[in-house]
mmCIF file of C-alpha atoms in Angstrom:
data_model
loop_
_atom_site.group_PDB
_atom_site.id
_atom_site.type_symbol
_atom_site.label_atom_id
_atom_site.label_comp_id
_atom_site.label_asym_id
_atom_site.label_seq_id
_atom_site.Cartn_x
_atom_site.Cartn_y
_atom_site.Cartn_z
ATOM 1 C CA MET X 1376 102.447 112.017 131.482
ATOM 2 C CA LYS X 1377 98.901 111.189 131.467
ATOM 3 C CA GLN X 1378 98.295 107.178 130.221
ATOM 4 C CA PRO X 1379 96.345 106.397 127.224
ATOM 5 C CA SER X 1380 92.950 104.699 127.556
ATOM 6 C CA ILE X 1381 93.158 100.974 127.402
ATOM 7 C CA ILE X 1382 90.299 98.739 126.947
ATOM 8 C CA SER X 1383 92.153 95.655 125.795
ATOM 9 C CA ARG X 1384 95.115 93.903 124.339
ATOM 10 C CA LYS X 1385 95.387 91.024 122.550
ATOM 11 C CA GLU X 1386 97.886 89.253 121.037
ATOM 12 C CA VAL X 1387 97.451 88.086 117.402
ATOM 13 C CA SER X 1388 98.944 85.093 115.021
ATOM 14 C CA VAL X 1389 98.699 85.924 111.371
ATOM 15 C CA PHE X 1390 99.789 84.673 107.998
ATOM 16 C CA SER X 1391 100.404 81.289 109.787
ATOM 17 C CA THR X 1392 99.737 77.174 108.677
ATOM 18 C CA PRO X 1393 100.469 74.095 110.953
ATOM 19 C CA THR X 1394 104.386 74.459 109.095
ATOM 20 C CA LEU X 1395 104.506 77.982 108.416
ATOM 21 C CA LYS X 1396 105.088 80.504 111.401
ATOM 22 C CA GLY X 1397 104.015 83.447 109.713
ATOM 23 C CA THR X 1398 104.055 86.583 112.035
ATOM 24 C CA SER X 1399 102.631 88.207 115.162
ATOM 25 C CA ALA X 1400 101.031 91.688 115.889
ATOM 26 C CA VAL X 1401 99.607 92.999 119.641
ATOM 27 C CA VAL X 1402 96.460 94.715 119.296
ATOM 28 C CA TYR X 1403 94.947 97.496 121.631
ATOM 29 C CA GLN X 1404 91.772 99.113 121.783
ATOM 30 C CA LEU X 1405 91.718 102.799 123.079
ATOM 31 C CA GLY X 1406 89.510 104.892 124.414
ATOM 32 C CA LYS X 1407 90.326 107.795 122.521
ATOM 33 C CA ALA X 1408 93.482 109.429 120.161
ATOM 34 C CA THR X 1409 96.721 109.324 122.171
ATOM 35 C CA PRO X 1410 99.872 111.091 121.139
ATOM 36 C CA SER X 1411 102.555 109.217 118.777
ATOM 37 C CA ASN X 1412 105.116 109.487 121.896
ATOM 38 C CA GLN X 1413 103.436 107.683 124.192
ATOM 39 C CA LEU X 1414 101.961 104.345 121.123
ATOM 40 C CA GLN X 1415 105.988 104.034 120.127
ATOM 41 C CA ALA X 1416 106.916 103.706 123.861
ATOM 42 C CA ILE X 1417 104.468 100.792 124.269
ATOM 43 C CA ALA X 1418 105.602 99.587 120.886
ATOM 44 C CA GLY X 1419 108.929 99.760 121.814
ATOM 45 C CA GLU X 1420 108.261 97.671 125.171
ATOM 46 C CA GLU X 1421 106.523 95.120 123.212
ATOM 47 C CA GLY X 1422 108.814 94.233 120.725
ATOM 48 C CA ALA X 1423 106.568 92.321 118.677
ATOM 49 C CA PRO X 1424 106.960 92.827 114.594
ATOM 50 C CA ALA X 1425 103.877 95.345 114.743
ATOM 51 C CA THR X 1426 101.838 97.020 117.498
ATOM 52 C CA CYS X 1427 98.476 98.329 117.008
ATOM 53 C CA PHE X 1428 96.373 100.620 118.322
ATOM 54 C CA PHE X 1429 92.653 101.719 117.196
ATOM 55 C CA TYR X 1430 89.810 103.098 118.910
ATOM 56 C CA GLN X 1431 86.562 104.674 117.284
ATOM 57 C CA LEU X 1432 86.003 107.434 115.196
ATOM 58 C CA LYS X 1433 81.952 107.382 114.123
ATOM 59 C CA ALA X 1434 79.810 104.204 112.681
ATOM 60 C CA ASN X 1435 82.345 101.854 111.243
ATOM 61 C CA THR X 1436 85.284 103.807 110.820
ATOM 62 C CA TYR X 1437 88.081 103.289 113.070
ATOM 63 C CA CYS X 1438 91.693 105.173 113.532
ATOM 64 C CA VAL X 1439 94.700 102.432 113.234
ATOM 65 C CA ARG X 1440 98.159 103.752 113.879
ATOM 66 C CA CYS X 1441 100.709 100.940 113.596
ATOM 67 C CA PHE X 1442 104.706 100.660 115.068
ATOM 68 C CA ASN X 1443 107.795 98.542 115.438
ATOM 69 C CA ALA X 1444 109.926 98.687 117.992
ATOM 70 C CA SER X 1445 111.199 102.155 116.331
ATOM 71 C CA GLN X 1446 109.239 103.889 114.410
ATOM 72 C CA GLU X 1447 105.896 104.043 113.069
ATOM 73 C CA ILE X 1448 104.864 101.580 110.156
ATOM 74 C CA GLN X 1449 102.903 103.867 107.387
ATOM 75 C CA LEU X 1450 101.051 101.087 105.559
ATOM 76 C CA CYS X 1451 101.586 97.659 107.854
ATOM 77 C CA GLY X 1452 99.363 94.808 106.406
ATOM 78 C CA HIS X 1453 99.603 92.519 109.046
ATOM 79 C CA GLY X 1454 98.737 94.270 111.482
ATOM 80 C CA LEU X 1455 95.707 95.616 109.629
ATOM 81 C CA LEU X 1456 94.972 91.886 109.253
ATOM 82 C CA ALA X 1457 94.974 91.572 113.111
ATOM 83 C CA THR X 1458 93.407 95.048 113.940
ATOM 84 C CA ALA X 1459 89.919 94.394 111.510
ATOM 85 C CA LYS X 1460 89.471 90.863 112.828
ATOM 86 C CA ILE X 1461 89.682 92.191 117.052
ATOM 87 C CA ILE X 1462 87.245 94.545 115.950
ATOM 88 C CA ALA X 1463 85.270 91.813 113.612
ATOM 89 C CA ARG X 1464 84.727 89.713 117.012
ATOM 90 C CA LEU X 1465 83.494 93.032 118.551
ATOM 91 C CA GLY X 1466 80.153 91.786 115.923
ATOM 92 C CA VAL X 1467 81.135 94.181 113.511
ATOM 93 C CA LYS X 1468 80.791 92.703 110.133
ATOM 94 C CA ASN X 1469 81.900 95.672 107.073
ATOM 95 C CA PHE X 1470 83.949 98.156 108.853
ATOM 96 C CA SER X 1471 86.570 100.668 107.298
ATOM 97 C CA LEU X 1472 89.749 101.363 109.006
ATOM 98 C CA SER X 1473 91.618 104.709 108.945
ATOM 99 C CA THR X 1474 95.554 104.587 108.685
ATOM 100 C CA LYS X 1475 97.923 107.347 108.460
ATOM 101 C CA SER X 1476 97.874 106.852 104.485
ATOM 102 C CA GLN X 1477 94.892 106.107 103.470
ATOM 103 C CA VAL X 1478 91.461 104.577 104.792
ATOM 104 C CA VAL X 1479 91.160 100.696 103.993
ATOM 105 C CA LYS X 1480 87.751 98.930 103.791
ATOM 106 C CA VAL X 1481 87.561 95.377 105.307
ATOM 107 C CA ALA X 1482 84.604 92.957 104.331
ATOM 108 C CA CYS X 1483 84.494 89.531 106.633
ATOM 109 C CA GLU X 1484 82.749 86.983 105.002
ATOM 110 C CA SER X 1485 81.453 83.595 106.471
ATOM 111 C CA GLU X 1486 82.303 80.556 105.308
ATOM 112 C CA SER X 1487 80.733 77.164 105.884
ATOM 113 C CA ASP X 1488 83.448 75.193 107.023
ATOM 114 C CA ARG X 1489 84.960 77.951 109.279
ATOM 115 C CA SER X 1490 83.832 78.401 112.821
ATOM 116 C CA ASP X 1491 85.227 82.359 112.086
ATOM 117 C CA ASN X 1492 85.073 84.725 109.586
ATOM 118 C CA GLN X 1493 86.995 85.173 106.534
ATOM 119 C CA VAL X 1494 88.814 89.052 106.934
ATOM 120 C CA TRP X 1495 89.648 91.024 104.167
ATOM 121 C CA LEU X 1496 91.516 94.083 103.611
ATOM 122 C CA ILE X 1497 90.244 95.769 100.266
ATOM 123 C CA PHE X 1498 92.665 98.539 98.303
ATOM 124 C CA ASP X 1499 92.568 100.394 94.953
ATOM 125 C CA ASP X 1500 94.725 98.825 92.736
ATOM 126 C CA THR X 1501 98.162 100.315 92.227
ATOM 127 C CA SER X 1502 100.264 101.939 89.615
ATOM 128 C CA ILE X 1503 103.165 99.046 88.951
ATOM 129 C CA ILE X 1504 105.769 100.800 86.215
ATOM 130 C CA ALA X 1505 107.973 99.064 84.528
ATOM 131 C CA SER X 1506 111.495 100.469 85.032
ATOM 132 C CA GLN X 1507 115.299 99.433 83.971
ATOM 133 C CA PRO X 1508 117.462 97.979 86.381
ATOM 134 C CA PRO X 1509 119.470 99.626 89.037
ATOM 135 C CA SER X 1510 122.901 100.408 87.700
ATOM 136 C CA TRP X 1511 123.638 99.276 91.170
ATOM 137 C CA SER X 1512 122.065 96.203 90.985
ATOM 138 C CA ASN X 1513 125.186 93.988 91.021
ATOM 139 C CA LYS X 1514 126.238 95.538 94.127
ATOM 140 C CA VAL X 1515 123.082 94.456 96.312
ATOM 141 C CA PHE X 1516 122.319 90.615 94.526
ATOM 142 C CA ASN X 1517 124.110 87.613 94.058
ATOM 143 C CA GLU X 1518 122.273 86.697 90.655
ATOM 144 C CA LEU X 1519 120.067 89.206 88.588
ATOM 145 C CA PRO X 1520 116.540 89.746 88.128
ATOM 146 C CA ASP X 1521 114.442 89.381 85.098
ATOM 147 C CA ALA X 1522 112.481 92.528 85.109
ATOM 148 C CA VAL X 1523 112.333 95.325 87.268
ATOM 149 C CA PHE X 1524 108.973 97.487 88.066
ATOM 150 C CA THR X 1525 108.595 100.619 90.434
ATOM 151 C CA VAL X 1526 105.616 101.318 93.256
ATOM 152 C CA GLY X 1527 105.193 104.720 94.255
ATOM 153 C CA ASP X 1528 107.246 107.478 95.314
ATOM 154 C CA SER X 1529 110.514 107.742 96.196
ATOM 155 C CA ASP X 1530 110.237 105.683 99.200
ATOM 156 C CA GLY X 1531 107.995 102.898 97.990
ATOM 157 C CA TYR X 1532 108.660 99.777 96.250
ATOM 158 C CA PHE X 1533 110.683 97.804 93.557
ATOM 159 C CA VAL X 1534 108.989 94.648 92.746
ATOM 160 C CA MET X 1535 111.900 93.007 91.207
ATOM 161 C CA GLN X 1536 110.931 89.542 89.158
ATOM 162 C CA TRP X 1537 113.082 86.508 88.962
ATOM 163 C CA PRO X 1538 112.697 83.428 86.668
ATOM 164 C CA ASP X 1539 109.959 81.598 87.062
ATOM 165 C CA GLY X 1540 110.633 78.248 89.203
ATOM 166 C CA PHE X 1541 114.145 80.283 90.403
ATOM 167 C CA ASN X 1542 115.615 79.136 93.537
ATOM 168 C CA LEU X 1543 114.166 82.712 96.238
ATOM 169 C CA LYS X 1544 115.774 81.438 99.394
ATOM 170 C CA SER X 1545 119.207 81.196 97.112
ATOM 171 C CA LEU X 1546 119.243 84.968 96.631
ATOM 172 C CA THR X 1547 121.453 87.323 98.873
ATOM 173 C CA LEU X 1548 120.945 91.022 99.227
ATOM 174 C CA ASN X 1549 123.545 93.295 100.358
ATOM 175 C CA PRO X 1550 121.227 95.499 103.312
ATOM 176 C CA THR X 1551 123.647 97.704 103.255
ATOM 177 C CA GLU X 1552 124.516 98.777 99.688
ATOM 178 C CA LEU X 1553 120.232 98.660 99.207
ATOM 179 C CA THR X 1554 120.323 101.497 101.744
ATOM 180 C CA LYS X 1555 123.026 103.268 100.051
ATOM 181 C CA HIS X 1556 121.214 103.372 97.014
ATOM 182 C CA THR X 1557 117.470 104.032 97.623
ATOM 183 C CA ASP X 1558 115.010 104.669 100.086
ATOM 184 C CA ARG X 1559 112.285 101.893 98.379
ATOM 185 C CA ALA X 1560 111.853 98.520 100.100
ATOM 186 C CA LEU X 1561 113.010 95.892 97.861
ATOM 187 C CA ILE X 1562 109.870 92.810 96.858
ATOM 188 C CA ALA X 1563 111.810 90.108 95.047
ATOM 189 C CA THR X 1564 109.605 87.507 93.296
ATOM 190 C CA CYS X 1565 109.179 84.726 90.782
ATOM 191 C CA LYS X 1566 106.680 82.216 89.732
ATOM 192 C CA THR X 1567 106.867 78.503 92.204
ATOM 193 C CA THR X 1568 106.539 75.531 90.527
ATOM 194 C CA LEU X 1569 104.807 74.407 93.509
ATOM 195 C CA PRO X 1570 101.626 73.310 93.201
ATOM 196 C CA GLU X 1571 99.919 74.782 96.196
ATOM 197 C CA TYR X 1572 101.224 77.946 94.798
ATOM 198 C CA ASP X 1573 101.084 80.480 92.053
ATOM 199 C CA TYR X 1574 103.904 82.782 92.978
ATOM 200 C CA CYS X 1575 106.566 83.266 96.310
ATOM 201 C CA PHE X 1576 108.185 86.429 97.726
ATOM 202 C CA ARG X 1577 110.942 87.439 99.668
ATOM 203 C CA TYR X 1578 110.638 91.224 101.196
ATOM 204 C CA PHE X 1579 113.559 93.896 102.159
ATOM 205 C CA ALA X 1580 113.318 97.317 103.819
ATOM 206 C CA PRO X 1581 117.135 97.949 105.625
ATOM 207 C CA GLN X 1582 115.945 101.174 105.098
ATOM 208 C CA HIS X 1583 112.807 101.198 107.293
ATOM 209 C CA GLY X 1584 114.312 99.245 109.852
ATOM 210 C CA VAL X 1585 113.759 95.483 108.733
ATOM 211 C CA VAL X 1586 116.282 93.681 106.736
ATOM 212 C CA GLU X 1587 113.555 91.075 105.309
ATOM 213 C CA ASP X 1588 110.138 90.777 106.823
ATOM 214 C CA LYS X 1589 108.917 87.337 108.508
ATOM 215 C CA ALA X 1590 105.441 88.386 106.838
ATOM 216 C CA THR X 1591 104.629 91.438 104.211
ATOM 217 C CA GLY X 1592 100.450 91.977 103.689
ATOM 218 C CA SER X 1593 101.500 94.941 102.071
ATOM 219 C CA ALA X 1594 103.607 93.927 99.770
ATOM 220 C CA HIS X 1595 101.126 91.173 99.279
ATOM 221 C CA ARG X 1596 98.864 93.766 97.969
ATOM 222 C CA VAL X 1597 101.154 95.232 95.471
ATOM 223 C CA LEU X 1598 101.778 91.465 94.299
ATOM 224 C CA VAL X 1599 98.389 90.270 93.541
ATOM 225 C CA SER X 1600 97.923 93.101 91.118
ATOM 226 C CA TYR X 1601 101.076 92.236 89.873
ATOM 227 C CA TRP X 1602 100.543 88.616 89.059
ATOM 228 C CA ASN X 1603 97.318 89.151 88.473
ATOM 229 C CA LYS X 1604 97.815 91.162 84.635
ATOM 230 C CA ARG X 1605 100.750 87.642 84.163
ATOM 231 C CA LEU X 1606 99.116 84.902 85.197
ATOM 232 C CA ASN X 1607 95.366 86.018 84.084
ATOM 233 C CA LYS X 1608 94.161 84.825 87.561
ATOM 234 C CA CYS X 1609 91.877 86.471 90.136
ATOM 235 C CA ASN X 1610 92.324 84.264 92.905
ATOM 236 C CA VAL X 1611 95.871 84.063 93.732
ATOM 237 C CA LYS X 1612 97.780 82.038 96.830
ATOM 238 C CA ALA X 1613 101.226 83.220 97.640
ATOM 239 C CA LEU X 1614 104.245 82.037 99.805
ATOM 240 C CA GLN X 1615 106.125 84.443 101.801
ATOM 241 C CA LEU X 1616 110.266 82.522 101.830
ATOM 242 C CA SER X 1617 111.495 84.066 105.062
ATOM 243 C CA ASN X 1618 112.905 82.117 107.620
ATOM 244 C CA ALA X 1619 109.366 81.938 109.031
ATOM 245 C CA GLY X 1620 107.403 81.041 105.966
ATOM 246 C CA ALA X 1621 103.888 82.769 105.360
ATOM 247 C CA GLU X 1622 101.311 81.956 103.536
ATOM 248 C CA MET X 1623 98.641 84.501 101.725
ATOM 249 C CA ILE X 1624 95.552 84.493 100.008
ATOM 250 C CA GLY X 1625 94.674 87.663 97.476
ATOM 251 C CA ARG X 1626 92.047 87.934 94.959
ATOM 252 C CA TYR X 1627 91.307 90.819 92.206
ATOM 253 C CA ASP X 1628 87.925 92.297 91.582
ATOM 254 C CA VAL X 1629 87.494 95.289 89.039
ATOM 255 C CA GLY X 1630 90.416 97.419 90.009
ATOM 256 C CA LYS X 1631 90.341 96.466 93.992
ATOM 257 C CA VAL X 1632 92.911 94.683 95.572
ATOM 258 C CA TRP X 1633 91.620 92.010 98.465
ATOM 259 C CA ILE X 1634 94.493 90.307 100.299
ATOM 260 C CA SER X 1635 93.903 87.934 103.561
ATOM 261 C CA GLY X 1636 95.448 84.910 105.468
ATOM 262 C CA ALA X 1637 95.049 82.911 108.520
ATOM 263 C CA VAL X 1638 94.609 84.613 111.706
ATOM 264 C CA SER X 1639 94.237 83.842 114.859
ATOM 265 C CA ILE X 1640 93.602 85.187 117.869
ATOM 266 C CA LEU X 1641 95.674 83.770 120.979
ATOM 267 C CA GLU X 1642 93.613 83.702 123.855
#
C-alpha cells in the first residue's frame, strides 16, 4: 500500500489552563489527499482524542479530516482549532477549513499581551428547537432536566438544561440506555454560580464511541448560541466539567458563532 505523503506531525494541547487539563490532538500536514482507511489506521495507532490531517486545496482553503481511534469525526471542534493553529503558524492569517460536513472560516486576532495569535473558528448560527423531555429520561439520568431542546437531524444533539447553579458533576448517566434510545449526543448544561464563567456543561456521546468527552468544541458552538439568547451576552466563557476540565470562550455576532480557547503547540 502506498504510504501517505506526510509533511509534518505536531501534538497540540487545546482548552487547557494551569488547573484544567483540556484535551489534545495530533495534527498531520499532508502533501495531498489520502484514502480514509490509511488515515484511520494512523489515528488508531495514535490513540489520541483526535488525529487530524490537512492539506491545501487552494489559496487560503485547506481540507481537514479528523478521526478518533475507531471512526471519523464529522465535526471536531478541538481538532479544527488545533489544525487552525498549525496553519496560522505557517503565516496564513484568515482562511477556511473544508471539513467532511461543512466549510468553517478561521480568523486570527493579535492581542497585545500575547506572543501568539488567538485563533477563532466561525460558524453559522444553528437552529435550537424546544422539545418535550424524552419518555426514557428517567432511565438515563439520576436527576431530570428543566428544559430539553434538539439541534440538527436524528444524529445531532440534545441540549438539556438543569437549574441555575445545579451541580452538574453530581449528574449520572446510563450510557447503555442513552445508546438504546437515541443517536443524538447529549449536552448537559446550566448557568453557573462561578464568577469567572457564564455557564458549564458536560458532553456525552456513547453512540459515537465517547461516553463522556474531555473537551468538546462542537458542543460549545451550540451552547454559545443557546446561552446568548438566555443571558443576552455576546461574549461568553464556559467551563466543561469533565474529569480533565476545559475552558472555552465564545462570541455571538450577527448570526455567527465564534469559538476559541487556549491552543498550544507542544514543541
